[in-house]
CSV table of C-alpha atoms and ligand atoms in Angstrom, one decimal:
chain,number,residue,atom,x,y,z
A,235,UNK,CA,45.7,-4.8,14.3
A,236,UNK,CA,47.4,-5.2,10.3
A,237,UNK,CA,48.4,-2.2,9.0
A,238,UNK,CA,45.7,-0.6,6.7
A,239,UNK,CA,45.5,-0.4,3.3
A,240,UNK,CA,45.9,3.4,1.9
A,241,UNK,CA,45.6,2.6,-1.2
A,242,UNK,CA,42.5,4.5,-2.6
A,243,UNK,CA,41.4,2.2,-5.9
A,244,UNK,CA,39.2,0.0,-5.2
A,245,UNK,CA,39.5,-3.7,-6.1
A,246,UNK,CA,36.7,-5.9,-7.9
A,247,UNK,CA,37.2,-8.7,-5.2
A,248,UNK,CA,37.1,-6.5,-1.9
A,249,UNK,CA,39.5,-7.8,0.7
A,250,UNK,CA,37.2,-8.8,3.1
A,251,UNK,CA,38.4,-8.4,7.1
A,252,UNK,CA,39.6,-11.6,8.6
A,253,UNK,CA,38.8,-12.3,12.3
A,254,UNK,CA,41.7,-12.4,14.0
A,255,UNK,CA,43.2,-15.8,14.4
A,256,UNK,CA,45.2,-15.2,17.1
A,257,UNK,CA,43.2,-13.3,19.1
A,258,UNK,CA,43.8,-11.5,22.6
A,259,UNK,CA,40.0,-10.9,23.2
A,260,UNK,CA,39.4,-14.5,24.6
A,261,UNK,CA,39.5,-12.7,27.9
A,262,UNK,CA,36.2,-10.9,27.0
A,263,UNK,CA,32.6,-12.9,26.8
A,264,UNK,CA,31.4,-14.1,23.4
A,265,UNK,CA,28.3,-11.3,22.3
A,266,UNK,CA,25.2,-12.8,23.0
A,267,UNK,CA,22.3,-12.6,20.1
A,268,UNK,CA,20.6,-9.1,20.3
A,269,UNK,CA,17.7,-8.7,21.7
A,270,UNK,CA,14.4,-7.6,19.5
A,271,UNK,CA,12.8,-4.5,20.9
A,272,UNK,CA,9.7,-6.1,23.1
A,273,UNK,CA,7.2,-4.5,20.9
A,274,UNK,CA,8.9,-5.8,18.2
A,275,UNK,CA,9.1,-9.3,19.0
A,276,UNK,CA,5.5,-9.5,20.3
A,277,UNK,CA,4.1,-8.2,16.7
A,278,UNK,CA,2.6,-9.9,13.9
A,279,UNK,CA,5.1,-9.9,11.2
A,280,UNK,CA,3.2,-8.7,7.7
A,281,UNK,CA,3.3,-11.9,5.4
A,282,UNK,CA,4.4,-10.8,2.2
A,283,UNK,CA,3.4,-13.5,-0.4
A,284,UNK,CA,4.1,-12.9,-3.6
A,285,UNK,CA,4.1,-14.6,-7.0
A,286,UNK,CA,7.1,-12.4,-8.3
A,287,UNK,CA,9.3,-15.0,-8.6
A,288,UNK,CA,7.1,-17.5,-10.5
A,289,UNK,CA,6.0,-14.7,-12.7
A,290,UNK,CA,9.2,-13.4,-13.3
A,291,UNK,CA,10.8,-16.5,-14.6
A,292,UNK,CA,8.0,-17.2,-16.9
A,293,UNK,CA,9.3,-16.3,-20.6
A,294,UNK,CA,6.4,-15.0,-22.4
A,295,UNK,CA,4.7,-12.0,-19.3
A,296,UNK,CA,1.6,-11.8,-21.3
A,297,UNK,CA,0.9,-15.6,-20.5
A,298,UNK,CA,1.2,-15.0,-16.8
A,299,UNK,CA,-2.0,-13.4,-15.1
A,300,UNK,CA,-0.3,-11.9,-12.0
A,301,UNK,CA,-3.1,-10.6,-9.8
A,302,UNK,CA,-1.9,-11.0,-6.3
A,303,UNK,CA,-1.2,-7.5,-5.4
A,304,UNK,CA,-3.1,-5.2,-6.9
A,305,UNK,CA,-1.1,-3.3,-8.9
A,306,UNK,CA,-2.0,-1.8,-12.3
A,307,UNK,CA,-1.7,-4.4,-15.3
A,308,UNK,CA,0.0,-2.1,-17.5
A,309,UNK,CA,2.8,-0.4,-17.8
A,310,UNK,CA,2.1,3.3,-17.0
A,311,UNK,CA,2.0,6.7,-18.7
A,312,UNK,CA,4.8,6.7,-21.5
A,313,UNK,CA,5.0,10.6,-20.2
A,314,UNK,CA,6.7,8.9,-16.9
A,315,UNK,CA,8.9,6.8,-18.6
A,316,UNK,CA,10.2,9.3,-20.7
A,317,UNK,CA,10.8,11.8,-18.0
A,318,UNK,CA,12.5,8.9,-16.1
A,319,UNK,CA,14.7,8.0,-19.4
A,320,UNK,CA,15.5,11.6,-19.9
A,321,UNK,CA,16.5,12.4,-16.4
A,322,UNK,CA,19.1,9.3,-15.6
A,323,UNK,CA,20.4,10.0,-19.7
A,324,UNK,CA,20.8,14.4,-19.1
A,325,UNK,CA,19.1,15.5,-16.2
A,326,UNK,CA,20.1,16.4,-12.8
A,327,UNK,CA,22.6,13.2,-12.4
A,328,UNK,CA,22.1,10.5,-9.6
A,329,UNK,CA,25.0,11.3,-7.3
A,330,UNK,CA,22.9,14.4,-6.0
A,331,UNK,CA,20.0,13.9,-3.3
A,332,UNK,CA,16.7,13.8,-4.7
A,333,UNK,CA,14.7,17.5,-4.3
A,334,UNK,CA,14.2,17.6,-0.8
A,335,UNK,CA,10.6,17.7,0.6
A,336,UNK,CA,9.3,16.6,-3.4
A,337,UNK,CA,8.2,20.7,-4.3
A,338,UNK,CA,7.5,19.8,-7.6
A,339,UNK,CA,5.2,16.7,-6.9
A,340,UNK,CA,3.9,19.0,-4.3
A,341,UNK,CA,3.0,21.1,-6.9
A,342,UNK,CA,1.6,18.6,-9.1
A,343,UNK,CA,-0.5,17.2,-6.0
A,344,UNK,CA,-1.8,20.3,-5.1
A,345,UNK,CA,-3.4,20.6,-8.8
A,346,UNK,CA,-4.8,17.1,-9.2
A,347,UNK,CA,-6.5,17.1,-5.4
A,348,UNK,CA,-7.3,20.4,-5.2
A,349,UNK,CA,-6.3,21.3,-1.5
A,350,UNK,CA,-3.4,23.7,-0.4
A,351,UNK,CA,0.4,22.6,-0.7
A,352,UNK,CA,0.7,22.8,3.3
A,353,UNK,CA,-1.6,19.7,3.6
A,354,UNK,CA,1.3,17.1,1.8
A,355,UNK,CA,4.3,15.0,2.9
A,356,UNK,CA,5.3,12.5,-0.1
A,357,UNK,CA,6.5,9.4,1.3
A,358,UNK,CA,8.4,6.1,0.1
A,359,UNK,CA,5.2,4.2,-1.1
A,360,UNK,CA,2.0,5.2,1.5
A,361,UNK,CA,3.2,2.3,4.1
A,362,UNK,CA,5.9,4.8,4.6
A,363,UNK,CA,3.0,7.3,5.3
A,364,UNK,CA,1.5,4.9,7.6
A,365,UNK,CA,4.8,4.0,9.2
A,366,UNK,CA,5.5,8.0,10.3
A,367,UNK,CA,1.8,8.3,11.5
A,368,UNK,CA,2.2,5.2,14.0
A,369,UNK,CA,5.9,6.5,14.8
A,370,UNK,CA,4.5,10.4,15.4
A,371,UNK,CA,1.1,9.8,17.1
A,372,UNK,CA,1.4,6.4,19.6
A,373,UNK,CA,2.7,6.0,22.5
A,374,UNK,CA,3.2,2.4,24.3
A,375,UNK,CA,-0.7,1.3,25.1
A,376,UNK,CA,-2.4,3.9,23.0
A,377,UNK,CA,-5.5,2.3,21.5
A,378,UNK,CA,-5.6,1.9,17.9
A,379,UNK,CA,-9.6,0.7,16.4
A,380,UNK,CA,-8.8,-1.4,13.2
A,381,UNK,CA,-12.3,-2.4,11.8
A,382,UNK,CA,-11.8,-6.0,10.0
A,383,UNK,CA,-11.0,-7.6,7.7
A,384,UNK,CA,-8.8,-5.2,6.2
A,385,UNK,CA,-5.3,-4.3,5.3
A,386,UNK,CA,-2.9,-5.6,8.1
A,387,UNK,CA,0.3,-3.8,7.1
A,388,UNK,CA,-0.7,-0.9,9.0
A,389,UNK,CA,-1.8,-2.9,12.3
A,390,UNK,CA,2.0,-4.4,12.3
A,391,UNK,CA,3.4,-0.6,12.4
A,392,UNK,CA,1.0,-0.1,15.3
A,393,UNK,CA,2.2,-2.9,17.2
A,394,UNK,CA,5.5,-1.7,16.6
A,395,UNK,CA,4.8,1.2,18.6
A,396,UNK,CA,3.4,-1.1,21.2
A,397,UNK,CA,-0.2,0.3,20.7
A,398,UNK,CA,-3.1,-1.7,22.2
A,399,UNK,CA,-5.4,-3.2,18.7
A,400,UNK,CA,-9.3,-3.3,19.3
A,401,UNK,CA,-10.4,-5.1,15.6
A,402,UNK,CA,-13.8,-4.1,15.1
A,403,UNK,CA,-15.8,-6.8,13.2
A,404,UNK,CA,-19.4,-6.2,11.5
A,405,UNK,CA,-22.1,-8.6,10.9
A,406,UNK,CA,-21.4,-8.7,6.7
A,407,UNK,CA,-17.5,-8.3,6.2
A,408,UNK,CA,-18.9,-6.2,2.2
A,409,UNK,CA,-21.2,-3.9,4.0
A,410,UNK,CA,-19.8,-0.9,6.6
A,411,UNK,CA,-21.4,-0.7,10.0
A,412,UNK,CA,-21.2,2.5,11.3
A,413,UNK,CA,-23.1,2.0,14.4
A,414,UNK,CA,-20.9,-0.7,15.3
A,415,UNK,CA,-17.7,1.4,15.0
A,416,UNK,CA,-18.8,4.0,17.1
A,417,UNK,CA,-20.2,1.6,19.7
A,418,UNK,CA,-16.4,0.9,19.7
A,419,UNK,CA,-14.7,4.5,19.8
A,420,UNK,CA,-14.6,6.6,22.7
A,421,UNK,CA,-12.3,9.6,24.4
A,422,UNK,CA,-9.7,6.6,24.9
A,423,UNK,CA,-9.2,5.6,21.4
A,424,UNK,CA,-5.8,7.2,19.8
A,425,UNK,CA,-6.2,6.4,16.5
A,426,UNK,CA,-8.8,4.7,14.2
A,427,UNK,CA,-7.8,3.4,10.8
A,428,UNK,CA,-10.2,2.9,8.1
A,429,UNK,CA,-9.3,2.3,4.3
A,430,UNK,CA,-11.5,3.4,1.9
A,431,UNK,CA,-12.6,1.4,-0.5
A,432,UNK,CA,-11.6,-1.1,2.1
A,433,UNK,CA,-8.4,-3.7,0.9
A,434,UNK,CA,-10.0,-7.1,0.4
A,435,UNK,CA,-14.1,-6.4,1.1
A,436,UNK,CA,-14.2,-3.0,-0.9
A,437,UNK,CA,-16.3,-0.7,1.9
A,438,UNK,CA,-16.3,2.3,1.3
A,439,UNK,CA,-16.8,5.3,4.0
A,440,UNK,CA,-18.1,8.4,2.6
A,441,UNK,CA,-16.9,11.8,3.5
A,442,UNK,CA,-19.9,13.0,5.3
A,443,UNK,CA,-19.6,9.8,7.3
A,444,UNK,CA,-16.0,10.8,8.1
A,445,UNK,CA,-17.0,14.4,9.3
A,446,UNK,CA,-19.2,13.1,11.8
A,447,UNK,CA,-16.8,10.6,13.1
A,448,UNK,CA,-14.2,13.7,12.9
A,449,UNK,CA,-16.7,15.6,15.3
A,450,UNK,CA,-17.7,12.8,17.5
A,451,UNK,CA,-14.5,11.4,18.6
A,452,UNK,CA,-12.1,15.2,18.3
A,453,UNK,CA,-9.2,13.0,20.7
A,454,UNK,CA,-9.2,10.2,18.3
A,455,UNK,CA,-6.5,10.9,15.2
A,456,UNK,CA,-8.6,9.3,11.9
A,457,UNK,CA,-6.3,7.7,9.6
A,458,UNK,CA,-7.9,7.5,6.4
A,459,UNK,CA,-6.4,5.0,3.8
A,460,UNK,CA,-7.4,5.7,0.2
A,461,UNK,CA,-4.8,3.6,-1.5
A,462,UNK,CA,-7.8,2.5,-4.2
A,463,UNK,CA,-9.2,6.1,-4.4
A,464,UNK,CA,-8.9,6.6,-8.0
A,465,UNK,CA,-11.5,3.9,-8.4
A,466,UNK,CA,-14.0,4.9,-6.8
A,467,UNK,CA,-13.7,8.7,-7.0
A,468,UNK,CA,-15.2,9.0,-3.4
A,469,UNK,CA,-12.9,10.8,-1.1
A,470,UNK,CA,-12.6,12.5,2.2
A,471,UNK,CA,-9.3,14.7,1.9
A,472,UNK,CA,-11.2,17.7,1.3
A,473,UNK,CA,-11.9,17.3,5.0
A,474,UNK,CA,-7.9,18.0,6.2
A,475,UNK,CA,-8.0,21.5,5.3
A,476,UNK,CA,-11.1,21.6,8.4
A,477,UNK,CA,-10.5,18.6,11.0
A,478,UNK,CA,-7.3,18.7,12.9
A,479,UNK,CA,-7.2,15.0,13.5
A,480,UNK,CA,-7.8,13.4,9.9
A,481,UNK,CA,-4.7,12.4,7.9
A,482,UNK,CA,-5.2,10.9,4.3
A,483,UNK,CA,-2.7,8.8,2.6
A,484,UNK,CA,-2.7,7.5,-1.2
A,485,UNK,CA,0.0,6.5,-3.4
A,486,UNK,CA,1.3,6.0,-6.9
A,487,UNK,CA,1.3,2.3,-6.5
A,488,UNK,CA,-2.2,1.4,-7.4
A,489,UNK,CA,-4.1,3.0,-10.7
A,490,UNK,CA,-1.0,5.0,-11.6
A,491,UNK,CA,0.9,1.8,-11.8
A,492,UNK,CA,3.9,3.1,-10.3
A,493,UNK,CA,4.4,0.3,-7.3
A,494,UNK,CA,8.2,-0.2,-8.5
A,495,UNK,CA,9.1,3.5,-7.6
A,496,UNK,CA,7.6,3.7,-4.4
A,497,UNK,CA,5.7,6.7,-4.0
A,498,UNK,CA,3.1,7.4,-1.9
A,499,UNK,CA,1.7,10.8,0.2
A,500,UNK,CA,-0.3,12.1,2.9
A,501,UNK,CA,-2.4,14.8,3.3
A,502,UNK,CA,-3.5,16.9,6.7
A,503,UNK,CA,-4.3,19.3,8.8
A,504,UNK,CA,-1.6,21.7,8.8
A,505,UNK,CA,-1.5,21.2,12.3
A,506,UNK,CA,-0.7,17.3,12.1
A,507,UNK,CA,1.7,18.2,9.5
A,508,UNK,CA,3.7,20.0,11.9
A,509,UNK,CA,3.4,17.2,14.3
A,510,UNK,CA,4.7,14.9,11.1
A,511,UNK,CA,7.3,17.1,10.4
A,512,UNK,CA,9.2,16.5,12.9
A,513,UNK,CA,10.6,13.2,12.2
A,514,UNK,CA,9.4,13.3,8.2
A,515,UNK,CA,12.7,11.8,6.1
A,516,UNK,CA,12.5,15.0,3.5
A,517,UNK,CA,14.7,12.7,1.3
A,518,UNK,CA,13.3,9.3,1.0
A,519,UNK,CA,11.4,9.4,-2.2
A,520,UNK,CA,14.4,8.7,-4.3
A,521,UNK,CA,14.7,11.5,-7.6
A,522,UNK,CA,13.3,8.7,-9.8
A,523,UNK,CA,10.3,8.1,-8.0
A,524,UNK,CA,9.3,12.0,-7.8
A,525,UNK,CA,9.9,12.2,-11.7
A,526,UNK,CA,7.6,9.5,-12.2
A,527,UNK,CA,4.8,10.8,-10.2
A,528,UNK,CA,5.6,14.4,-11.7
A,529,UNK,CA,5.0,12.8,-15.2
A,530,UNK,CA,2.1,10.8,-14.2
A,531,UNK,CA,0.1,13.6,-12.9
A,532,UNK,CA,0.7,15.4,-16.0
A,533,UNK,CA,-1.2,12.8,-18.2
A,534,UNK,CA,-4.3,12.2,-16.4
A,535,UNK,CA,-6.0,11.0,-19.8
A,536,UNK,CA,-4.1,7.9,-19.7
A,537,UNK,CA,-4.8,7.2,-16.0
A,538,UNK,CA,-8.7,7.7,-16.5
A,539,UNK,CA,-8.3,5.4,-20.0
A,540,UNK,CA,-7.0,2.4,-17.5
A,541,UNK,CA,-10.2,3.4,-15.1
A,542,UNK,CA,-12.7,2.8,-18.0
A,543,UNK,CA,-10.8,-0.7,-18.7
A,544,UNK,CA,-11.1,-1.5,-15.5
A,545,UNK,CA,-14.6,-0.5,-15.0
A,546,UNK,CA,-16.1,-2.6,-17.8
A,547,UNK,CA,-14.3,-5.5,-17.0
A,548,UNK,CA,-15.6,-5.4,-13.4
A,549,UNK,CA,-18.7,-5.6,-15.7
A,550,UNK,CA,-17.0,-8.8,-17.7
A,551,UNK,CA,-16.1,-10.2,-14.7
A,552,UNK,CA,-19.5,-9.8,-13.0
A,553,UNK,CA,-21.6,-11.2,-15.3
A,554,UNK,CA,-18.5,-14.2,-15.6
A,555,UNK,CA,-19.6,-15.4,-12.0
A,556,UNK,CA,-23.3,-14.6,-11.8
A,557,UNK,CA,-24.1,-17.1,-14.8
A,558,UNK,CA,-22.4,-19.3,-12.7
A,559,UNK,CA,-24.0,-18.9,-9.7
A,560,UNK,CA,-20.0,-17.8,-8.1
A,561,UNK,CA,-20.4,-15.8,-5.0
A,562,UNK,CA,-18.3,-12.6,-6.5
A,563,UNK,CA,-18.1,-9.0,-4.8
A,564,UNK,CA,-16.8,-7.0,-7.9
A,565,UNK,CA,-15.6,-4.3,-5.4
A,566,UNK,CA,-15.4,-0.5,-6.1
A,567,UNK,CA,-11.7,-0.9,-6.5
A,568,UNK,CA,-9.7,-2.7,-9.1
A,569,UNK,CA,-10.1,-6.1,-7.4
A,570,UNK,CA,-12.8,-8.8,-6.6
A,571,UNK,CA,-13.1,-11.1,-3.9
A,572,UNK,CA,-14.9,-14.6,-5.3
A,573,UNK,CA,-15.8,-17.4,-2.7
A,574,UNK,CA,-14.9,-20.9,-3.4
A,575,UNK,CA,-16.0,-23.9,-1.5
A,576,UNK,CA,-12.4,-25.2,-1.9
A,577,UNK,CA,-9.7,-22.7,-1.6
A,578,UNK,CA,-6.5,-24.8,-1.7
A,579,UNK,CA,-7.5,-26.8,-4.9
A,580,UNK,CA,-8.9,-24.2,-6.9
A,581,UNK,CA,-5.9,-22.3,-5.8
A,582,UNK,CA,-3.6,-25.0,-8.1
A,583,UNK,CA,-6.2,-24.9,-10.7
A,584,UNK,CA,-5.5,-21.5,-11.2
A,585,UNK,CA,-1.8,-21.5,-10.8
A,586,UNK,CA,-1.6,-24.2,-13.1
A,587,UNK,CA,-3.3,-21.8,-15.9
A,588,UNK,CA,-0.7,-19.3,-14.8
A,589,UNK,CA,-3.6,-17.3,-13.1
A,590,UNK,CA,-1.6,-15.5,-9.7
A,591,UNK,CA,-4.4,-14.4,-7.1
A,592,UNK,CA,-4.4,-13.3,-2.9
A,593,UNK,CA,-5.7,-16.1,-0.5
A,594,UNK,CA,-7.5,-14.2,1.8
A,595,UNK,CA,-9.7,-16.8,3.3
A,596,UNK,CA,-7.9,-16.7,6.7
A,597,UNK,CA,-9.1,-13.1,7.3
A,598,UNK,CA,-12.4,-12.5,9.8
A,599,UNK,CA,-15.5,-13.1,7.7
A,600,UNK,CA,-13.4,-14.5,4.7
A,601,UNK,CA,-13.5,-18.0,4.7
A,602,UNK,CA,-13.4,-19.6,1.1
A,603,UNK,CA,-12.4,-16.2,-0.3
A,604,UNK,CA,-9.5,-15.4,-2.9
A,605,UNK,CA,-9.1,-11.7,-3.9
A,606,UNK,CA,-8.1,-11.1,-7.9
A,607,UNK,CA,-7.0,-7.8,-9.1
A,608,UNK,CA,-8.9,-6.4,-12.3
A,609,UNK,CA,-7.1,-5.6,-14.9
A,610,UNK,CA,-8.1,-3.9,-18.8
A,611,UNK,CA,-10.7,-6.0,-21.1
A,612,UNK,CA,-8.8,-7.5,-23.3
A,613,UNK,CA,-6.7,-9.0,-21.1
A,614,UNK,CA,-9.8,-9.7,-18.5
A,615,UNK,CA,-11.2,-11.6,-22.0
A,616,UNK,CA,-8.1,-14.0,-21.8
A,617,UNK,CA,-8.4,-14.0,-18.5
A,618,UNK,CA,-11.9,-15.2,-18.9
A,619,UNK,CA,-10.7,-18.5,-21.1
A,620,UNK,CA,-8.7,-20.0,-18.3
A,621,UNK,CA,-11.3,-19.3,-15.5
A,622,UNK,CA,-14.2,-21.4,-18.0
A,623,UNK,CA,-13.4,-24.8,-16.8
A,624,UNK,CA,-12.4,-23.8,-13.1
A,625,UNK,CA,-15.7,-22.2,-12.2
B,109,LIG,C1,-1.3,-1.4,-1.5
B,109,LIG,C2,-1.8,-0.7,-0.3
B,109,LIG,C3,-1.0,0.2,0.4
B,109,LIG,C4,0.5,0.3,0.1
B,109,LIG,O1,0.8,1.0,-0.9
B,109,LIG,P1,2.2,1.6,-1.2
B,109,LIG,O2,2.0,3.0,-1.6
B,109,LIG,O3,2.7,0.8,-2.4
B,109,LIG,O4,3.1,1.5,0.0
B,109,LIG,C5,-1.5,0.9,1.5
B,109,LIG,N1,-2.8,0.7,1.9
B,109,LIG,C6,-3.6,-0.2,1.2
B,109,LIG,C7,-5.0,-0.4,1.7
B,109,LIG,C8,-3.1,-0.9,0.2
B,109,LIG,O5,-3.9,-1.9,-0.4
């Protein structure tokens, strides 16, 4: 062993611990690599693909379309910016832990959805959301029914668990099929997940639908994904404050455009929440993040401003592909799914125009489809100039 180093300032070039040249370990077997946990290594790892990088590098951002993940086009409210300015410049200072449990956001929650401050956990993002509901609820072989095609992050948390997946597949991908669901669900099934409107086809399930699935299946936990909520303005988390086995998540990433602080929440039964609760990380939503969503609750003019936009250019972008006779689903959500009879090469086509969208033609039903997130009009009208000569 060398004698340690007591001196207490810190170096720029940290002295870095040598392995020990001669070493009296030889005696002892070299450690073997480290095994991944089974369910682990057996599950499909979630392929993020992302054109950050490209997008990033390009010197002039408003000649970039990047409309791969469906984030908000826009910077958002200058009420969160400010609050965020403010706080790292004279607030409460960054070497203290964020508010534990997010009260305030609580708060703000409480207002904008109107249901009791009991129902909420905020989480880093809503994956985080989905990630504690896996980890709480399933046990090794639970069943989990996934109806497809839809978002798979949540089916690799599942796995993780080392939950059986049933993938429920309907006749037409854009249309729900409740029949076909249920014929799937029974006493057996743990957990269903279903996103509303649906991430890539835009299905939406409406909240008397949910009830009755709520009812029918009262051993199944109903995890109810409503990441694109703001939208479509149909929801189901009225329901939580009734059903003790429906859980709501949403997030700040989508129409509040607040991806980059990663926040996200759930909503339940007070029941569930206890169950939650019990492993629930009170201080993973960094102080940041909870400012930002503070501030972005409190100026709910500009998030239904950026709704309009994106609204009528759903509109734009509809009429765009009828007069061409494109096979378009301008979703309920801020994204479309367009169907192309060559994916790879209209892919370069539009990464050549700087145009960034999600191949999602590899999912159940999806062949020849690319999803594009929707962004405000004028920027869907410049859009528009580079798609002319592509479709
Ligand atoms: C984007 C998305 C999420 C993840 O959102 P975060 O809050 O950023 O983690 C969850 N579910 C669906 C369906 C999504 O499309």
């Amino acid at each position: 062993m060398s004698t340690a180093n007591y001196n207490m300032h810190y170096k720029d070039q940290p002295e870095v611990a040598e392995s020990s040249r001669q070493s009296n370990l030889w005696f002892l077997p070299t450690p073997s690599p480290i095994r991944v946990a089974a369910a682990v290594q057996a599950l499909t790892p979630y392929e993020a693909v992302s054109s950050q990088a490209v997008v990033d590098a390009c010197p002039d951002q408003r000649n970039s379309f990047k409309l791969d993940w469906n984030e908000s086009t826009i910077a958002p409210s200058p009420m969160v910016t400010q609050a965020i300015a403010q706080a790292v410049t004279s607030g409460r200072g960054l070497n203290w832990y964020p508010s534990l449990g997010s009260v305030e956001l609580i708060d703000g929650l409480a207002g904008y959805t109107g249901i009791g401050r009991e129902h909420f956990l905020i989480t880093n993002g809503s994956d985080d959301a989905l990630s504690l509901i896996c980890t709480t609820f399933l046990d090794q072989g639970d069943e989990v029914v996934v109806p497809v095609p839809t978002y798979n992050h949540f089916v690799v948390f599942a796995q993780s668990r080392g939950a059986t997946i049933r993938t429920v597949q309907g006749f037409d991908p854009f249309a729900s099929d409740l029949e076909g669901l249920r014929a799937q669900l029974s006493a057996n099934t743990r957990l269903l997940y279903l996103v509303s409107p649906n991430n890539p086809t835009g299905v939406v399930y409406h909240p008397e639908e949910i009830e009755v699935l709520c009812r029918e299946f009262p051993n199944t936990l109903i995890v109810l994904d409503e990441a694109y909520f703001e939208f479509a303005q149909i929801t189901g988390i009225g329901l939580v404050e009734r059903y003790p086995n429906l859980i709501v998540t949403r997030t700040f990433s989508k129409a509040f455009g607040l991806a980059g602080l990663r926040v996200g929440y759930l909503a339940a039964h007070s029941e569930l929440i206890g169950g939650l609760s019990r492993l629930y990380n009170p201080k993973s939503v960094n102080a940041l993040g909870q400012i930002g969503a503070v501030a972005a609750l409190k100026d709910l003019d500009y998030l239904n401003a950026y709704l309009k936009e994106v609204l009528q250019a759903k509109e734009i972008l509809r009429t765009f592909f009828a007069e061409r006779g494109v096979e378009a689903y301008i979703t309920p959500a801020n994204f479309v799914v367009v169907r192309v009879p060559n994916v790879a090469q209209t892919l370069v086509q539009l990464e050549s125009r700087s145009v960034y969208v999600r191949d999602r033609s590899s999912y159940p039903g999806l062949g020849g489809c690319l999803r594009m997130s929707v962004g405000t009009v004028e920027q869907t009208n410049r859009l528009l100039e580079r798609l002319q000569d592509i479709f």
